[in-house]
Each structure stands twice: as C-alpha cells, then as structure tokens.
Short mmCIF file of C-alpha atoms in Angstrom, two decimals:
data_model
loop_
_atom_site.label_atom_id
_atom_site.label_comp_id
_atom_site.label_asym_id
_atom_site.label_seq_id
_atom_site.Cartn_x
_atom_site.Cartn_y
_atom_site.Cartn_z
CA MET A 23 15.74 -47.87 21.05
CA ASP A 24 12.53 -49.81 20.77
CA GLU A 25 12.80 -53.04 18.83
CA SER A 26 9.16 -52.93 17.76
CA SER A 27 9.68 -49.71 15.82
CA PRO A 28 8.53 -50.10 12.21
CA PHE A 29 10.59 -47.06 11.28
CA LYS A 30 13.70 -48.62 9.90
CA PRO A 31 14.67 -46.08 7.25
CA THR A 32 15.35 -47.37 3.79
CA ALA A 33 18.31 -46.18 1.74
CA THR A 34 16.29 -43.79 -0.45
CA ASP A 35 14.55 -42.31 2.54
CA LEU A 36 17.84 -41.57 4.19
CA ASP A 37 18.86 -38.72 1.86
CA ARG A 38 15.66 -36.89 2.71
CA ALA A 39 15.73 -37.77 6.38
CA LEU A 40 16.89 -35.64 9.27
CA VAL A 41 19.79 -37.37 10.98
CA ILE A 42 20.90 -36.15 14.38
CA ARG A 43 24.14 -37.57 15.74
CA ASN A 44 25.48 -37.11 19.26
CA LEU A 45 23.81 -33.75 19.69
CA ARG A 46 24.91 -32.04 22.86
CA LYS A 47 23.88 -28.69 24.27
CA GLU A 48 25.21 -27.04 27.40
CA TYR A 49 23.80 -23.64 28.31
CA ARG A 50 26.23 -23.68 31.23
CA ALA A 51 29.51 -25.52 30.82
CA GLY A 52 29.38 -28.99 32.33
CA GLN A 53 25.57 -29.02 32.63
CA PRO A 54 24.29 -30.63 29.43
CA VAL A 55 20.60 -30.18 28.63
CA LEU A 56 20.96 -32.60 25.73
CA LYS A 57 23.28 -35.50 26.40
CA ASP A 58 24.60 -36.70 23.05
CA VAL A 59 21.19 -37.36 21.51
CA SER A 60 21.03 -39.37 18.28
CA LEU A 61 17.82 -39.57 16.30
CA THR A 62 16.83 -40.21 12.70
CA VAL A 63 13.54 -38.76 11.48
CA GLU A 64 12.26 -39.87 8.10
CA ALA A 65 10.83 -37.48 5.58
CA ARG A 66 7.23 -38.46 6.27
CA GLY A 67 4.61 -38.55 8.98
CA MET A 68 4.45 -36.90 12.35
CA THR A 69 7.01 -37.57 15.05
CA ALA A 70 6.00 -36.47 18.52
CA ILE A 71 8.61 -35.82 21.20
CA ILE A 72 7.15 -36.21 24.68
CA GLY A 73 8.69 -35.82 28.09
CA PRO A 74 8.59 -33.71 31.24
CA SER A 75 9.23 -29.97 31.22
CA GLY A 76 12.86 -28.96 31.20
CA THR A 77 14.01 -32.19 29.67
CA GLY A 78 15.48 -30.68 26.52
CA LYS A 79 12.62 -31.15 24.02
CA SER A 80 12.54 -27.48 23.09
CA THR A 81 16.31 -27.28 22.95
CA LEU A 82 16.40 -30.27 20.61
CA ILE A 83 13.88 -28.76 18.20
CA ARG A 84 15.51 -25.33 18.36
CA CYS A 85 18.91 -26.81 17.60
CA ILE A 86 17.48 -28.12 14.32
CA ASN A 87 16.74 -24.65 12.94
CA ARG A 88 19.55 -23.17 15.01
CA LEU A 89 17.53 -20.77 17.10
CA VAL A 90 19.79 -22.47 19.65
CA ASP A 91 23.40 -23.25 18.77
CA PRO A 92 24.39 -26.80 19.72
CA THR A 93 27.56 -27.35 21.73
CA SER A 94 28.58 -30.38 19.67
CA GLY A 95 27.16 -33.01 17.36
CA GLU A 96 25.77 -33.15 13.85
CA ILE A 97 22.36 -32.39 12.37
CA ILE A 98 22.34 -33.67 8.80
CA PHE A 99 19.50 -32.43 6.63
CA ARG A 100 19.49 -32.58 2.82
CA GLY A 101 23.20 -33.27 2.68
CA GLN A 102 24.23 -30.42 4.96
CA ASP A 103 25.35 -30.39 8.57
CA LEU A 104 23.05 -27.70 9.96
CA ALA A 105 25.21 -27.40 13.07
CA GLN A 106 28.06 -26.01 10.96
CA LEU A 107 26.10 -23.47 8.92
CA GLY A 108 26.28 -19.73 9.33
CA GLY A 109 25.25 -16.52 7.60
CA ARG A 110 23.62 -16.93 4.21
CA GLU A 111 23.82 -20.74 4.18
CA LEU A 112 21.99 -20.90 7.49
CA ARG A 113 19.26 -18.59 6.18
CA MET A 114 18.88 -20.73 3.06
CA ALA A 115 18.49 -23.81 5.26
CA ARG A 116 16.07 -22.06 7.62
CA ARG A 117 13.70 -21.06 4.90
CA ARG A 118 13.19 -24.76 4.10
CA MET A 119 12.05 -25.39 7.69
CA GLY A 120 8.79 -24.00 9.02
CA MET A 121 8.29 -23.51 12.74
CA VAL A 122 5.16 -23.26 14.87
CA PHE A 123 5.66 -21.81 18.36
CA GLN A 124 3.99 -22.35 21.71
CA GLU A 125 3.24 -18.64 22.17
CA TYR A 126 2.43 -18.30 18.43
CA ASN A 127 5.13 -15.57 18.13
CA LEU A 128 3.17 -13.48 15.65
CA VAL A 129 4.32 -9.93 15.05
CA GLU A 130 1.51 -8.34 17.05
CA ARG A 131 1.31 -5.06 15.20
CA LEU A 132 1.24 -6.58 11.74
CA SER A 133 -1.93 -7.76 10.07
CA VAL A 134 -2.80 -11.43 9.71
CA ILE A 135 -1.77 -11.57 6.06
CA GLU A 136 1.46 -9.65 6.73
CA ASN A 137 2.32 -12.27 9.33
CA VAL A 138 1.64 -15.06 6.85
CA LEU A 139 3.76 -13.31 4.21
CA CYS A 140 6.64 -13.25 6.73
CA GLY A 141 6.99 -16.87 5.63
CA ARG A 142 8.31 -15.56 2.29
CA LEU A 143 10.97 -13.25 3.74
CA GLY A 144 13.68 -15.77 2.96
CA TYR A 145 12.77 -15.49 -0.72
CA VAL A 146 11.73 -11.87 -1.17
CA PRO A 147 14.18 -8.93 -1.16
CA ALA A 148 13.94 -6.54 1.78
CA TRP A 149 12.71 -3.57 -0.26
CA ARG A 150 9.71 -5.58 -1.40
CA ALA A 151 8.91 -6.45 2.21
CA TRP A 152 9.29 -2.81 3.19
CA LEU A 153 6.95 -1.51 0.50
CA ARG A 154 4.70 -4.57 0.94
CA ARG A 155 5.19 -5.32 -2.76
CA PHE A 156 5.18 -9.08 -2.39
CA PRO A 157 4.95 -11.08 -5.64
CA ALA A 158 1.33 -11.60 -6.71
CA GLN A 159 1.58 -15.40 -6.51
CA ASP A 160 2.78 -15.14 -2.88
CA ILE A 161 -0.19 -12.96 -2.00
CA ASP A 162 -2.58 -15.38 -3.73
CA ARG A 163 -1.06 -18.27 -1.83
CA ALA A 164 -1.30 -16.38 1.46
CA PHE A 165 -5.03 -15.81 0.89
CA HIS A 166 -5.45 -19.44 -0.06
CA LEU A 167 -3.61 -20.66 3.05
CA LEU A 168 -5.69 -18.39 5.26
CA ASP A 169 -8.81 -19.92 3.73
CA GLU A 170 -7.40 -23.37 4.45
CA VAL A 171 -6.80 -22.60 8.12
CA GLY A 172 -10.24 -20.99 8.39
CA LEU A 173 -9.23 -17.34 8.72
CA GLY A 174 -10.26 -16.15 5.26
CA GLN A 175 -12.43 -13.42 6.81
CA LEU A 176 -9.74 -11.97 9.09
CA THR A 177 -6.89 -11.31 6.65
CA THR A 178 -6.49 -7.60 7.37
CA GLN A 179 -7.09 -7.76 11.14
CA ARG A 180 -4.15 -6.94 13.34
CA ALA A 181 -2.67 -10.06 14.93
CA ASP A 182 -3.13 -8.69 18.46
CA GLN A 183 -6.90 -8.77 18.02
CA LEU A 184 -7.07 -12.55 17.54
CA SER A 185 -7.82 -15.32 20.04
CA GLY A 186 -5.20 -17.93 20.91
CA GLY A 187 -6.58 -20.54 18.55
CA GLN A 188 -6.80 -18.03 15.70
CA ARG A 189 -3.24 -16.90 16.34
CA GLN A 190 -1.94 -20.42 16.16
CA ARG A 191 -3.77 -20.87 12.85
CA VAL A 192 -1.90 -17.84 11.54
CA GLY A 193 1.32 -19.39 12.87
CA ILE A 194 0.61 -22.57 10.93
CA ALA A 195 -0.19 -20.63 7.75
CA ARG A 196 3.07 -18.68 8.15
CA ALA A 197 5.06 -21.90 8.48
CA LEU A 198 3.34 -23.49 5.45
CA MET A 199 3.91 -20.28 3.48
CA GLN A 200 7.60 -21.18 3.47
CA GLU A 201 6.80 -24.33 1.47
CA PRO A 202 9.02 -26.16 3.94
CA ASP A 203 10.65 -29.57 3.66
CA LEU A 204 10.21 -29.99 7.39
CA LEU A 205 7.75 -28.58 9.88
CA LEU A 206 8.87 -28.06 13.48
CA ALA A 207 6.28 -27.42 16.16
CA ASP A 208 7.37 -26.49 19.68
CA GLU A 209 4.47 -27.19 22.08
CA PRO A 210 1.92 -25.80 19.61
CA THR A 211 -1.06 -26.54 21.87
CA SER A 212 0.28 -25.82 25.36
CA SER A 213 -1.26 -22.34 25.52
CA LEU A 214 -4.66 -23.49 24.20
CA ASP A 215 -7.80 -25.03 25.68
CA PRO A 216 -8.37 -28.79 25.15
CA LYS A 217 -10.87 -28.46 22.30
CA THR A 218 -8.78 -25.92 20.40
CA SER A 219 -5.71 -28.09 21.01
CA VAL A 220 -7.31 -30.98 19.16
CA GLU A 221 -8.37 -28.68 16.30
CA ILE A 222 -4.87 -27.28 15.98
CA MET A 223 -3.26 -30.73 15.97
CA GLU A 224 -5.78 -31.89 13.36
CA LEU A 225 -4.97 -28.87 11.25
CA ILE A 226 -1.23 -29.46 11.45
CA ALA A 227 -1.58 -33.18 10.70
CA ARG A 228 -3.96 -32.64 7.76
CA ARG A 229 -2.24 -29.68 6.09
CA ALA A 230 1.25 -31.13 6.46
CA GLY A 231 0.01 -34.59 5.43
CA GLU A 232 -1.54 -33.27 2.21
CA ARG A 233 1.74 -31.68 1.27
CA ASP A 234 3.92 -34.61 2.37
CA ILE A 235 5.77 -32.43 4.84
CA PRO A 236 7.31 -34.36 7.73
CA VAL A 237 6.45 -32.90 11.14
CA ILE A 238 8.41 -32.97 14.39
CA VAL A 239 6.27 -31.83 17.28
CA ASN A 240 7.11 -31.31 20.94
CA ILE A 241 4.07 -31.96 23.03
CA HIS A 242 3.26 -32.32 26.74
CA ASN A 243 -0.07 -33.95 26.12
CA VAL A 244 0.43 -37.72 25.80
CA ASP A 245 -3.12 -38.33 24.53
CA LEU A 246 -2.68 -35.86 21.67
CA ALA A 247 0.67 -37.43 20.83
CA ARG A 248 -0.90 -40.89 20.73
CA ARG A 249 -3.78 -39.69 18.63
CA PHE A 250 -1.90 -37.80 15.93
CA ALA A 251 1.67 -39.04 15.79
CA ASP A 252 2.99 -41.95 13.76
CA ARG A 253 6.00 -42.23 16.00
CA ILE A 254 6.65 -41.19 19.56
CA VAL A 255 10.02 -40.32 21.02
CA GLY A 256 10.16 -40.10 24.80
CA MET A 257 12.81 -37.95 26.42
CA SER A 258 13.90 -37.75 29.99
CA ARG A 259 16.73 -35.66 31.42
CA GLY A 260 18.30 -34.91 28.08
CA GLU A 261 18.21 -38.44 26.74
CA ILE A 262 15.92 -40.48 24.54
CA VAL A 263 14.36 -43.23 26.66
CA PHE A 264 11.60 -44.40 24.30
CA ASP A 265 11.21 -44.56 20.54
CA GLY A 266 8.35 -46.39 18.87
CA PRO A 267 4.82 -46.29 17.50
CA PRO A 268 2.03 -44.95 19.74
CA ARG A 269 0.65 -48.40 20.50
CA ALA A 270 3.99 -49.44 22.05
CA LEU A 271 3.74 -46.57 24.55
CA GLU A 272 2.47 -48.49 27.58
CA ASP A 273 2.02 -47.11 31.06
CA ALA A 274 5.29 -48.67 32.17
CA ARG A 275 7.03 -46.65 29.47
CA LEU A 276 5.31 -43.45 30.57
CA LEU A 277 6.56 -44.05 34.09
CA GLN A 278 10.03 -44.40 32.68
CA ILE A 279 9.69 -41.12 30.77
CA TYR A 280 7.95 -38.98 33.37
CA GLY A 281 8.92 -40.73 36.61
CA GLY A 282 6.67 -40.87 39.68
CA GLU A 283 3.45 -42.86 39.83
CA GLY A 284 0.37 -41.18 41.27
CA TRP A 285 -0.37 -39.02 38.20
CA LEU A 286 -1.16 -41.98 35.94
CA GLU A 287 -4.32 -43.06 37.77
CA MET B 21 -5.95 -29.92 56.63
CA THR B 22 -4.12 -28.26 59.48
CA ASN B 23 -5.82 -25.61 61.55
CA LEU B 24 -4.11 -22.35 60.66
CA SER B 25 -5.01 -20.56 63.89
CA ALA B 26 -3.34 -23.30 65.88
CA SER B 27 0.09 -22.69 64.39
CA PRO B 28 2.46 -21.46 67.09
CA PRO B 29 3.78 -17.87 66.92
CA PRO B 30 7.34 -17.64 65.63
CA PRO B 31 9.98 -17.45 68.34
CA SER B 32 10.71 -13.83 69.14
CA PHE B 33 12.81 -11.78 71.51
CA GLY B 34 10.99 -8.78 72.89
CA PRO B 35 8.00 -7.03 71.24
CA ARG B 36 7.65 -7.36 67.44
CA VAL B 37 8.13 -4.19 65.37
CA ALA B 38 6.04 -3.66 62.26
CA PHE B 39 8.06 -0.74 60.85
CA PRO B 40 11.68 -0.94 61.92
CA PRO B 41 13.56 2.39 61.73
CA ASN B 42 15.45 2.82 58.48
CA TRP B 43 18.70 4.31 59.74
CA SER B 44 20.47 4.59 56.40
CA THR B 45 17.65 6.82 55.03
CA ARG B 46 17.58 8.98 58.16
CA ILE B 47 21.33 9.55 58.13
CA THR B 48 21.28 10.40 54.41
CA VAL B 49 18.51 12.99 54.85
CA ILE B 50 20.23 14.64 57.85
CA ALA B 51 23.59 14.75 56.05
CA LEU B 52 21.95 16.28 52.96
CA ALA B 53 20.27 19.01 55.06
CA PHE B 54 23.62 19.92 56.67
CA TYR B 55 25.36 20.09 53.30
CA VAL B 56 22.67 22.37 51.79
CA ALA B 57 23.06 24.80 54.72
CA TYR B 58 26.86 24.72 54.37
CA ALA B 59 26.79 25.28 50.60
CA CYS B 60 24.43 28.27 50.99
CA SER B 61 26.82 29.92 53.45
CA ILE B 62 29.82 29.39 51.15
CA LEU B 63 28.03 30.70 48.05
CA ASP B 64 26.73 33.83 49.79
CA ILE B 65 23.11 32.87 49.33
CA GLY B 66 21.29 34.76 52.04
CA ARG B 67 18.30 36.90 52.84
CA GLU B 68 19.92 40.30 52.07
CA ARG B 69 21.02 39.21 48.60
CA LEU B 70 17.56 37.88 47.84
CA VAL B 71 15.83 41.11 48.93
CA ALA B 72 18.21 43.27 46.88
CA GLY B 73 17.82 40.91 43.91
CA PHE B 74 14.04 41.10 43.97
CA ALA B 75 14.21 44.91 43.89
CA HIS B 76 16.42 44.80 40.76
CA GLY B 77 14.08 42.25 39.23
CA ALA B 78 11.04 44.45 39.80
CA ARG B 79 12.68 47.42 38.04
CA PHE B 80 13.68 45.19 35.14
CA VAL B 81 10.18 43.78 34.76
CA SER B 82 8.59 47.23 34.93
CA ARG B 83 10.79 48.38 32.03
CA MET B 84 9.47 45.46 29.92
CA PHE B 85 5.92 46.81 29.85
CA PRO B 86 4.22 47.39 27.56
CA PRO B 87 5.69 44.95 25.00
CA ASN B 88 7.06 46.70 21.94
CA LEU B 89 4.93 45.92 18.88
CA ALA B 90 6.39 48.51 16.48
CA PRO B 91 6.47 47.27 12.83
CA ASP B 92 10.26 47.78 12.58
CA LYS B 93 10.62 45.42 15.57
CA LEU B 94 8.13 42.84 14.34
CA GLU B 95 10.11 42.23 11.17
CA PRO B 96 13.30 40.90 12.85
CA LEU B 97 11.05 39.00 15.24
CA TYR B 98 9.31 37.27 12.34
CA ASP B 99 12.60 36.54 10.52
CA GLY B 100 14.25 35.16 13.66
CA MET B 101 11.28 33.02 14.54
CA LEU B 102 11.07 31.57 11.05
CA GLU B 103 14.78 30.75 11.13
CA SER B 104 14.38 29.04 14.51
CA LEU B 105 11.51 26.95 13.18
CA GLN B 106 13.59 25.94 10.18
CA ILE B 107 16.56 25.06 12.42
CA ALA B 108 14.31 22.90 14.62
CA ILE B 109 12.63 21.10 11.72
CA ILE B 110 15.84 20.40 9.78
CA ALA B 111 17.62 19.20 12.93
CA THR B 112 14.72 16.93 13.87
CA ALA B 113 14.41 15.45 10.36
CA VAL B 114 18.11 14.67 10.03
CA GLY B 115 18.27 13.46 13.62
CA VAL B 116 15.35 11.08 13.08
CA LEU B 117 16.89 9.64 9.90
CA ILE B 118 20.29 8.95 11.51
CA SER B 119 19.05 7.92 14.95
CA LEU B 120 17.15 4.88 13.66
CA PRO B 121 20.21 3.01 12.32
CA LEU B 122 22.37 4.30 15.19
CA GLY B 123 19.83 3.15 17.77
CA LEU B 124 19.53 -0.27 16.13
CA ALA B 125 23.32 -0.59 16.14
CA ALA B 126 23.35 0.22 19.84
CA ALA B 127 20.73 -2.40 20.77
CA ARG B 128 22.56 -5.28 22.41
CA ASN B 129 19.93 -7.87 21.51
CA LEU B 130 20.30 -7.28 17.77
CA SER B 131 23.76 -6.06 16.88
CA PRO B 132 27.11 -7.74 17.60
CA LEU B 133 28.50 -6.63 20.95
CA PRO B 134 31.55 -4.65 19.73
CA LEU B 135 29.33 -2.63 17.38
CA ALA B 136 26.74 -2.12 20.11
CA TRP B 137 29.35 -0.79 22.52
CA ALA B 138 30.87 1.49 19.89
CA ALA B 139 27.42 2.91 19.09
CA ARG B 140 26.67 3.31 22.80
CA ALA B 141 29.94 5.16 23.34
CA LEU B 142 29.09 7.52 20.47
CA ILE B 143 25.61 8.16 21.87
CA ALA B 144 27.03 8.77 25.34
CA LEU B 145 29.43 11.30 23.81
CA PHE B 146 26.52 13.10 22.11
CA ARG B 147 24.68 13.21 25.41
CA THR B 148 27.60 14.41 27.50
CA PHE B 149 27.15 18.13 26.81
CA HIS B 150 24.15 20.38 26.84
CA PRO B 151 23.06 21.62 23.37
CA VAL B 152 24.29 25.11 24.30
CA ILE B 153 27.84 23.89 24.84
CA ILE B 154 27.76 21.89 21.61
CA ALA B 155 26.43 25.00 19.85
CA ILE B 156 29.39 27.03 21.16
CA LEU B 157 31.74 24.43 19.70
CA PHE B 158 29.97 24.50 16.33
CA VAL B 159 29.90 28.30 16.25
CA LYS B 160 33.68 28.21 16.68
CA ALA B 161 34.00 25.51 14.02
CA VAL B 162 31.65 26.70 11.25
CA GLY B 163 31.01 30.31 12.24
CA PHE B 164 27.97 32.27 13.41
CA GLY B 165 24.57 31.46 11.96
CA ALA B 166 21.92 28.86 11.46
CA LEU B 167 24.30 26.08 10.32
CA ALA B 168 25.95 25.95 13.74
CA GLY B 169 22.52 25.81 15.39
CA VAL B 170 21.33 23.04 13.10
CA LEU B 171 24.44 20.94 13.71
CA ALA B 172 24.20 21.41 17.48
CA LEU B 173 20.56 20.35 17.56
CA ILE B 174 21.24 17.35 15.29
CA VAL B 175 23.79 16.12 17.82
CA ALA B 176 21.34 16.69 20.66
CA SER B 177 18.56 14.88 18.76
CA LEU B 178 20.84 11.95 17.98
CA GLY B 179 21.79 11.58 21.62
CA PHE B 180 18.19 11.50 22.76
CA LEU B 181 16.52 9.58 19.93
CA SER B 182 19.19 6.91 19.42
CA LYS B 183 19.26 6.10 23.10
CA LEU B 184 15.49 5.72 23.23
CA VAL B 185 15.44 3.64 20.03
CA ALA B 186 18.10 1.35 21.50
CA GLU B 187 16.10 1.00 24.69
CA ALA B 188 12.84 0.34 22.85
CA VAL B 189 14.55 -2.31 20.72
CA GLU B 190 16.05 -3.96 23.78
CA GLU B 191 12.62 -4.11 25.42
CA MET B 192 10.79 -5.56 22.42
CA SER B 193 9.49 -9.12 22.34
CA MET B 194 12.25 -11.43 21.10
CA GLN B 195 9.65 -14.13 20.42
CA GLN B 196 8.39 -12.18 17.44
CA VAL B 197 11.93 -11.62 16.20
CA GLU B 198 12.75 -15.28 16.68
CA ALA B 199 9.77 -16.37 14.59
CA VAL B 200 10.74 -14.14 11.69
CA ARG B 201 14.38 -15.21 12.00
CA ALA B 202 13.24 -18.85 11.77
CA THR B 203 11.78 -18.17 8.32
CA GLY B 204 15.28 -17.52 6.99
CA ALA B 205 14.71 -13.77 6.65
CA PRO B 206 17.83 -11.67 5.98
CA PHE B 207 18.71 -9.08 8.60
CA LEU B 208 17.18 -6.10 6.83
CA SER B 209 13.85 -7.92 6.35
CA LEU B 210 13.98 -8.97 9.99
CA VAL B 211 14.29 -5.32 11.00
CA ILE B 212 11.50 -4.25 8.65
CA MET B 213 8.97 -6.94 9.54
CA ALA B 214 9.74 -7.86 13.16
CA VAL B 215 11.59 -4.96 14.80
CA LEU B 216 10.11 -1.80 13.31
CA PRO B 217 6.47 -2.83 13.82
CA GLN B 218 7.24 -3.20 17.51
CA VAL B 219 9.12 0.09 18.02
CA MET B 220 7.67 2.41 15.35
CA ALA B 221 4.80 3.85 17.39
CA ARG B 222 7.14 4.75 20.23
CA PHE B 223 9.75 6.09 17.83
CA ILE B 224 7.24 8.48 16.26
CA GLY B 225 6.27 9.60 19.77
CA PHE B 226 9.92 10.28 20.63
CA SER B 227 10.41 12.14 17.35
CA ALA B 228 7.42 14.39 18.00
CA TYR B 229 8.76 15.11 21.47
CA GLN B 230 12.18 15.85 20.01
CA LEU B 231 10.67 18.33 17.54
CA ASP B 232 9.02 20.08 20.45
CA SER B 233 12.26 20.06 22.41
CA ASN B 234 14.29 21.29 19.41
CA LEU B 235 11.88 24.22 19.06
CA ARG B 236 12.67 25.28 22.62
CA ASN B 237 16.39 24.63 22.25
CA SER B 238 16.62 26.49 18.94
CA ALA B 239 15.97 29.71 20.86
CA LEU B 240 18.75 28.71 23.25
CA VAL B 241 21.44 27.93 20.68
CA GLY B 242 20.73 31.32 19.09
CA LEU B 243 21.91 33.02 22.28
CA VAL B 244 25.43 31.71 21.70
CA GLY B 245 25.54 32.48 17.98
CA GLY B 246 23.60 29.60 16.46
CA GLY B 247 21.13 31.82 14.57
CA GLY B 248 17.37 32.14 14.88
CA ILE B 249 15.24 33.95 17.44
CA GLY B 250 17.92 33.48 20.10
CA ALA B 251 20.18 35.84 18.19
CA THR B 252 17.39 38.44 17.99
CA LEU B 253 16.78 38.06 21.72
CA PHE B 254 20.47 38.44 22.53
CA THR B 255 20.73 41.65 20.48
CA ALA B 256 17.64 43.08 22.18
CA PHE B 257 19.16 42.37 25.60
CA GLN B 258 22.43 44.05 24.68
CA ARG B 259 20.58 47.15 23.53
CA PHE B 260 18.52 47.22 26.75
CA ASP B 261 15.40 46.97 24.56
CA TYR B 262 13.57 45.29 27.41
CA ASP B 263 10.12 45.98 25.96
CA PHE B 264 11.18 44.22 22.76
CA VAL B 265 12.64 41.38 24.89
CA LEU B 266 9.16 40.84 26.32
CA THR B 267 7.66 40.70 22.80
CA ILE B 268 10.22 38.06 21.81
CA VAL B 269 9.70 36.04 24.98
CA LEU B 270 5.93 36.04 24.48
CA ALA B 271 6.38 34.97 20.86
CA ILE B 272 8.67 32.10 21.93
CA ILE B 273 6.16 31.00 24.55
CA ALA B 274 3.39 31.02 21.94
CA VAL B 275 5.43 29.00 19.42
CA VAL B 276 6.56 26.47 22.04
CA MET B 277 2.98 25.98 23.21
CA VAL B 278 1.76 25.46 19.66
CA GLY B 279 4.66 23.03 19.15
CA GLU B 280 3.66 21.11 22.23
CA ILE B 281 0.07 20.84 21.05
CA VAL B 282 1.17 19.68 17.59
CA SER B 283 3.57 17.11 19.02
CA GLY B 284 0.94 15.76 21.40
CA TRP B 285 -1.48 15.50 18.53
CA MET B 286 1.11 13.64 16.42
CA ARG B 287 1.79 11.17 19.24
CA ARG B 288 -1.92 10.40 19.65
CA LEU B 289 -2.33 9.96 15.92
CA PHE B 290 0.31 7.23 15.75
CA GLN B 291 -0.53 5.33 18.94
#
C-alpha cells in the first residue's frame, strides 16, 4: 500500500465504505485470478482500477455485484457480506449498485427509455414491467435522466439504432435510474473513440459526483484514470501493486503495474 | 523487413499435392452405393414391379377425373375442412402458450441444470413419435374425433416449439441478460425485459410455421381417427369415391397454400 495515500478512512466513513477482505477467485481450481485481494473503498469520489488485460480487474468488479461468484473472501457493503448473499437478499443488494458495461449491454430490441426503466426492475413488480405500467414518477425520472445524459430526443428509438457513445449514455442513465449507493463501471470507454471516451468519463464523474455516489471504474487508459479519478489502484497478476492518488502514479509505478519498458516512451 | 520471396521452400519429399485424396469419403460413398443395391434386391424393388405399379396408378388417376362437386359431397367437405382448421388453430394456440415456459425451462443458460434436463427429456419424448402415431394413441385413449386430433397436434407443437425456444434462448446475448440481472431484477422481470425481447420475433416466426404445419398434419391425424378432413378423406377412399377424393385433395392443397401465405405474412410482419 502506498504511504502517501490521503485515503485513510475515518470511523464514520467505514460503515458506508466497501470493504473487501482476502477476495480470491479461481475459475479453474488452483489458478487464482484474484489472489486474496484486500481493498477498502470509501463512499465518495472515483476510484480507478488500472492494470493490464487479464489481470483480474473485471473479475474484481464483477465479484462486488456477484455477476461472478468469489471462491473465498468477504465483500462487506452496508453491513452485509455480499459474498454470502443469495436469492432475494442478493437482488436487494444488487439494486443498490449500478453497473456500466464495456459493451453497454443494452437490451437491443427495447427502446431507449425501456432500457433506462430496466434500472427500476428491482423495485417494480413483474406484471408492471410486462404491461409497461411503470409508476409515473419512475417514468418522469427516466425522461429527466435521459435529458441529463443528452438523449432527450431519442427516448423512443430502439437501442440497436444508437451509436456507441449514445449507447453508453443510455447505460449510464440505466445505472443512475437505480438510485444506487455505488456505481461500478467495467471498462466503460474501451469500445469508444478517444473523444467520446473523455465525454463519457466526464458524464460519469459529473452525474455521480452531483449525487454523491461513489464510483469504482476499471479502465485501461492511464491518462483518463489520472484525469478523472481521486484514487488509483494498480493491479498486476491478480494482486494490488499500487494504491494512491493520481499524482503518486509515476512512470516507475506504471512499469511495476504493466511490466515491460518500450511502451512508455 | 525480410524479403518474402527469398524464404526457402519447406522441406518436402516428392511432388507436393494440392488436393490429397480423401479416402474416408470415397469408401463411405462406395459402401453406401453397395448397400442401396443390396436393399433393393431384398425388398423386391425392381423394374417389373415399377411398370406394373404405374399401370395401376394410371387407372386410379383416371377414375379421379372429373372431381366430384355435387352439393351433397360439398357439405361433408366443408364440415371436415372447418373441423380441421379448428383442430389446427386450437392445437397451435395451446402449444404456443405451453411451449414458452417449457422452452425457457429447457434452456441451460437460464434454468437450473436438473430442471433443464428434465424439460429436455420431456421435449425429446414429445418429439420421438410422428404426430400420426401420437394420434393413434390418443384415439385409443379418448376415442374417435377432434379431441384426439387436437391432443396429438398439441404434443407435436410442444415438441417443435419448445425445442426451438430453448435453442433461441441459449443463443441469445447473455450480456443483455447480465445487465438486467445486475439491476436486481427478479427472475420473471428478467425474462420479460431481457429474454423475451431477444427471442420474441423468432418465436412468433416459429409459431406461424407451426400453424402452417398443424394445418397439414390435421388432415393426417384425421386418417387415423382424429377428426377433421382426414376422416372425410378416409371414408371417401373406403367407398372408392375416387372423384370425391380428388375434390378433397384439391381442397386440402388450397387450404395449405393459403395457410403458407398467411404464415409467411405473419413472419414478415413481426420481423
């Protein structure tokens, strides 16, 4: 752990923080992708996880909302060990966590606003979803969120007609629609061009910041991480090898995280 | 950069062959040809039988003309055809309603494995026998008439539709499902908002095809006692009313063609 980190959690912060202890994941027995990772993320600001492909960043973030089941370890969030939850309890925990995906993962044949309203499925009974009889305040909020992400004109378009940047905006609106206590973003810009990437990161930072939602984002792009994150966690081969503010991330540290040399020049 | 043309040829022994002979295919084709010849000799399929058969066939066809259009014949034709249509539509509707949950249960990427295998076993059982054989069983069980035909075609529809639903669900994008699952959606909402949108267009296509297929098969199940136009056809055959047989056959062809047009139109509408 980096000594210069200003992120020493205080006692009050700790109840709202996400505490990961000795998290281990083996897709194949004996070959851990995450090697007993421990990490505490406070309930504010943006934490960026950087590191080479295949190093376990995605697995880590997916263990938090249990799209991946950890092999062992604890993930404490709001007084519950997420790793132990199942069934209804897991769904209740999931609806408090929004997720933005690399490939956007919109339901292609649903309209933009239907995709955003998917963020309410944890709260709305199935028959309402089926008949599209969502509560009026949810529909109002969906329109409002779409205005916020700049898609107010495209609400009834089918998702498969949108560009990559537009899709990711819908993905962000869907995640915010959950009114989450935590926003997870798994490589949200990796499928986008450089300019759109910056816009998307700005959007995530601003909209989550306004609402005081802590963000954990996996990101390949070190410059974007430096620019938007308050804290950077570097991972390499399933372990955390750097943890500190962006300014502490020197080239020597990057070499430690990514290995090799020539690419830095 | 290395000069590509300067790279040495790979070491080889003798001339290189672009298309090496595929011996396993050759042997299979030759063996198949021998077996077909052998089977024909065993089953007494030969030139004399064919010639004699064609002569019988010609006499039979000549007795069919002209088709019988007498009003006392048209009435049972109309009644039988209507019953067949009703059998096909009821069987398709019930089959569609049951096949959706059964197909979802059989999809290995959504339902727990024991349930998926149980559903798959049930579907395989439905698909084991031709609708005619199932119709014979139902005629024995519930007696002659339309009910037996309806039940037989429901089983046939379930076998076809559930299997295709299961396959469509297994081929769908799990990314979309994952995203909806991550919102904390309960299973039913997940199906409604993430699974059905992905498979519904194909499911409607399958259902339209099944309606078309049930129309054809409803004539068939009638032949073994399942009601409908098949029963009318069977009676006409037994009475050697070959001119009426032709009328019925033409009517079936007309209805099946209309059914095919309607089902194609339905599939395009929901693409």
